[in-house]
Amino acid sequence: MIQLENVSKIYHTKYGNIKALDKVNLYVNKGEFVVIRGPSGCGKTTLLLSIGGMLKPTEGKIFISGKNIYDVNSRERARFRAENIGFVFQLFHLVPYLNVVENVLLPAGSVKKKYGRTEAERLLKNFELSDRMLHKTTELSTGEKQRTAIARALFNHPSIILADEPTGNLDPENADKIVKYLEEFHKDGGTVVVVTHGKKVDQYADRVIYMRKGKFEKLQ
Ligand code: ADP
Ligand code: MG
């Protein structure tokens, strides 16, 4: 389902080059729930953005469902991403001037109109946000923002969810809710990759991979 072959990413900055990913290899099966855990700065966000088609690696290949995602133009890649991948960003990336339901509807713009407002409202109800649908996202608590972000990631019914520190900024109660939503998606056959510095999500993972300085640690 997800395959990385010798993926490296070097950021060129005016202070020098930073090797954020160093020849990473990964295979995630369809329906698998994988957690990649490592300290801040080890390359987790870089890895997830690369898998999500938003950051081209310096070297190596990334295949999603057999498709080399950086082999196609950015437009095709964006469409492929919208149809197949739900991405939960580390800092939510909600659009501040849109309300909650409009934020959830955002991915609808990039694909054939399969799902509409009714689906967005159904998701938000499921995520206990019925009474916040018309609020601007700047008016939400952190937990509500994260639930909105997950609803948006699920909107197009993707086969893959990629989540960057989905419980990072949440209190335990809200963190539990988020992890349960991810687990529900997984139980329904979805593929999940979570990158995180914490242990919260481990309990549901089929596999935990440890990452450090741009590399995966050898499994024992
Ligand atoms: P993590 O998500 O594990 O905290 P990141 O992937 O964000 O790690 O960052 C990995 C390394 O790459 C860090 O050393 C960080 O400073 C650097 N880095 C991340 N994004 C950029 C960028 N856009 N430009 C330059 N360096 C970056
Ligand atoms: Mg990060």
XYZ file of C-alpha atoms and ligand atoms in Angstrom:
248
model
C 0.000 0.000 0.000
C 2.729 2.468 1.065
C 6.285 1.806 0.019
C 9.388 3.926 0.539
C 12.623 3.032 -1.182
C 15.804 4.667 0.069
C 14.122 7.966 0.739
C 16.391 10.846 1.732
C 15.537 14.483 2.230
C 18.083 17.228 2.535
C 17.003 20.770 3.371
C 19.377 23.317 1.923
C 19.469 26.364 4.162
C 21.766 29.354 4.207
C 23.336 27.925 7.346
C 24.105 24.615 5.709
C 22.435 21.393 4.684
C 20.212 19.403 7.009
C 19.703 15.731 6.329
C 16.183 15.197 7.669
C 15.680 11.734 6.148
C 18.525 9.341 5.567
C 17.790 6.400 3.242
C 14.512 5.383 4.814
C 12.850 2.150 3.693
C 9.318 1.324 4.719
C 6.501 -0.960 3.686
C 3.045 -0.508 5.135
C 0.414 -3.095 4.290
C -3.149 -2.259 3.426
C -5.166 -2.071 6.631
C -2.111 -1.781 8.836
C -1.843 0.714 11.706
C 1.762 1.867 12.004
C 3.186 4.254 14.563
C 6.526 5.921 13.908
C 7.881 7.281 17.131
C 10.883 9.477 17.737
C 12.082 12.654 19.433
C 11.423 16.131 18.129
C 13.588 16.973 15.129
C 14.190 13.359 14.053
C 12.362 13.863 10.742
C 8.806 12.691 11.441
C 6.982 15.601 9.830
C 9.349 15.523 6.863
C 8.625 11.809 6.456
C 4.862 12.189 6.640
C 4.714 15.155 4.258
C 6.807 13.132 1.811
C 4.447 10.149 2.035
C 1.521 12.542 1.659
C 2.820 13.869 -1.654
C 3.533 17.325 -0.288
C 7.319 17.245 -0.080
C 9.463 15.703 -2.764
C 12.350 13.695 -1.377
C 15.861 14.574 -2.501
C 16.433 10.918 -3.319
C 14.444 7.715 -3.368
C 10.968 6.670 -4.404
C 7.576 6.620 -2.761
C 4.792 4.379 -4.015
C 1.199 4.559 -2.871
C -0.965 1.691 -4.123
C 1.758 0.933 -6.653
C 1.885 4.496 -7.993
C 5.138 6.449 -7.855
C 3.629 9.646 -6.521
C 6.469 11.965 -7.541
C 6.480 10.580 -11.052
C 3.335 12.496 -11.975
C 2.775 16.240 -12.214
C 1.709 18.190 -9.168
C -1.880 18.503 -10.310
C -2.320 14.769 -10.757
C -0.545 14.209 -7.466
C -2.897 16.610 -5.688
C -5.904 14.800 -7.099
C -4.497 11.399 -6.212
C -3.854 12.667 -2.704
C -7.356 14.073 -2.317
C -8.897 10.785 -3.395
C -6.704 8.463 -1.380
C -5.135 10.207 1.569
C -6.497 12.041 4.570
C -3.823 14.166 6.188
C -3.958 15.411 9.774
C -1.392 18.188 10.123
C 0.648 18.799 13.243
C -0.815 22.281 13.672
C -4.228 21.452 12.159
C -3.961 23.789 9.133
C -7.558 24.872 9.514
C -8.592 27.867 7.465
C -9.381 30.654 9.946
C -11.863 32.616 7.822
C -14.010 29.554 7.086
C -16.383 27.985 9.563
C -16.123 24.414 10.820
C -18.341 22.757 8.245
C -16.664 24.700 5.405
C -13.287 23.475 6.615
C -14.497 19.887 6.538
C -15.845 20.465 3.038
C -12.492 21.739 1.715
C -11.336 18.433 0.185
C -14.570 18.338 -1.843
C -13.098 21.005 -4.109
C -10.385 18.741 -5.407
C -12.394 15.665 -6.378
C -15.572 14.834 -8.217
C -18.414 15.810 -5.943
C -18.965 12.447 -4.347
C -19.702 13.787 -0.896
C -21.321 17.013 0.144
C -22.513 19.011 3.093
C -24.651 16.172 4.464
C -21.551 14.026 4.799
C -19.617 16.858 6.462
C -22.455 17.312 8.942
C -22.648 13.577 9.609
C -18.926 13.486 10.406
C -19.123 16.528 12.644
C -22.049 15.019 14.523
C -20.067 11.853 15.008
C -17.209 13.970 16.362
C -19.483 15.827 18.778
C -19.226 19.103 16.896
C -22.847 19.556 15.829
C -23.153 22.726 17.874
C -19.953 24.228 16.451
C -20.567 23.798 12.725
C -21.085 27.489 11.998
C -18.312 28.741 14.244
C -15.038 30.007 12.831
C -12.252 27.579 13.657
C -10.437 30.326 15.580
C -13.245 30.063 18.128
C -12.622 26.389 18.842
C -10.744 24.732 21.667
C -7.657 22.726 20.731
C -9.577 19.445 21.064
C -12.361 20.743 18.841
C -9.815 21.922 16.277
C -8.219 18.514 16.178
C -11.602 16.793 15.775
C -12.425 19.197 12.922
C -9.082 18.344 11.320
C -9.809 14.614 11.575
C -13.302 15.085 10.156
C -11.755 16.939 7.225
C -9.203 14.165 6.716
C -12.021 11.597 6.582
C -14.322 13.602 4.363
C -13.383 12.040 1.020
C -13.404 8.521 2.512
C -9.686 7.983 1.927
C -8.052 4.580 2.218
C -5.101 6.065 4.109
C -4.881 8.439 7.053
C -1.557 10.107 7.780
C -1.534 11.874 11.134
C 1.214 14.101 12.485
C 1.246 14.242 16.295
C -2.544 13.879 16.408
C -2.606 13.842 20.206
C 0.338 16.184 20.684
C -1.414 19.227 22.056
C -4.421 17.580 23.663
C -5.481 16.793 27.196
C -5.828 13.052 27.936
C -9.592 12.975 27.415
C -9.444 14.609 23.980
C -6.365 12.591 23.056
C -8.298 9.391 23.837
C -11.125 10.475 21.580
C -8.780 11.148 18.681
C -7.022 7.827 19.064
C -10.396 6.062 19.105
C -11.449 7.767 15.880
C -8.229 6.600 14.242
C -8.843 3.109 15.559
C -12.395 3.107 14.177
C -11.052 4.047 10.757
C -8.510 1.243 11.053
C -11.153 -1.300 12.112
C -13.139 -0.428 9.007
C -10.132 -1.477 6.917
C -8.266 1.832 6.692
C -4.495 2.146 6.655
C -3.084 4.473 9.323
C 0.365 5.974 9.772
C 0.864 8.122 12.846
C 4.095 9.942 13.623
C 4.489 11.047 17.198
C 6.980 11.640 19.982
C 4.629 10.123 22.596
C 3.395 6.667 23.496
C -0.311 7.396 23.533
C -1.142 5.775 20.189
C 1.035 2.672 20.630
C -1.765 0.640 22.192
C -3.620 0.455 18.872
C -0.638 0.022 16.589
C 0.060 -3.174 14.690
C 3.655 -2.028 14.585
C 5.780 0.669 16.231
C 8.890 1.858 14.429
C 11.478 3.972 16.215
C 13.055 6.863 14.432
C 16.140 8.845 15.287
C 18.152 11.378 13.296
C 16.384 10.700 10.026
C 16.663 6.919 10.218
C 14.638 4.001 11.502
C 16.276 2.100 14.291
C 16.964 -1.551 13.679
C 14.165 -3.738 14.922
C 15.207 -6.305 17.445
P 10.047 16.192 13.663
O 8.715 16.274 13.011
O 10.459 14.817 14.037
O 10.163 17.129 14.823
P 10.995 17.534 11.251
O 10.751 16.629 10.120
O 10.080 18.662 11.449
O 11.149 16.666 12.586
O 12.467 18.130 11.112
C 13.605 17.311 10.882
C 14.830 18.196 10.740
O 14.742 18.974 9.571
C 15.018 19.187 11.884
O 16.396 19.286 12.145
C 14.449 20.479 11.331
O 15.105 21.596 11.905
C 14.752 20.364 9.864
N 13.738 21.001 9.025
C 12.404 20.718 8.986
N 11.748 21.450 8.081
C 12.685 22.244 7.500
C 12.650 23.236 6.473
N 11.517 23.549 5.836
N 13.815 23.827 6.139
C 14.974 23.515 6.759
N 15.082 22.580 7.733
C 13.962 21.948 8.108
Mg 6.974 17.260 13.551
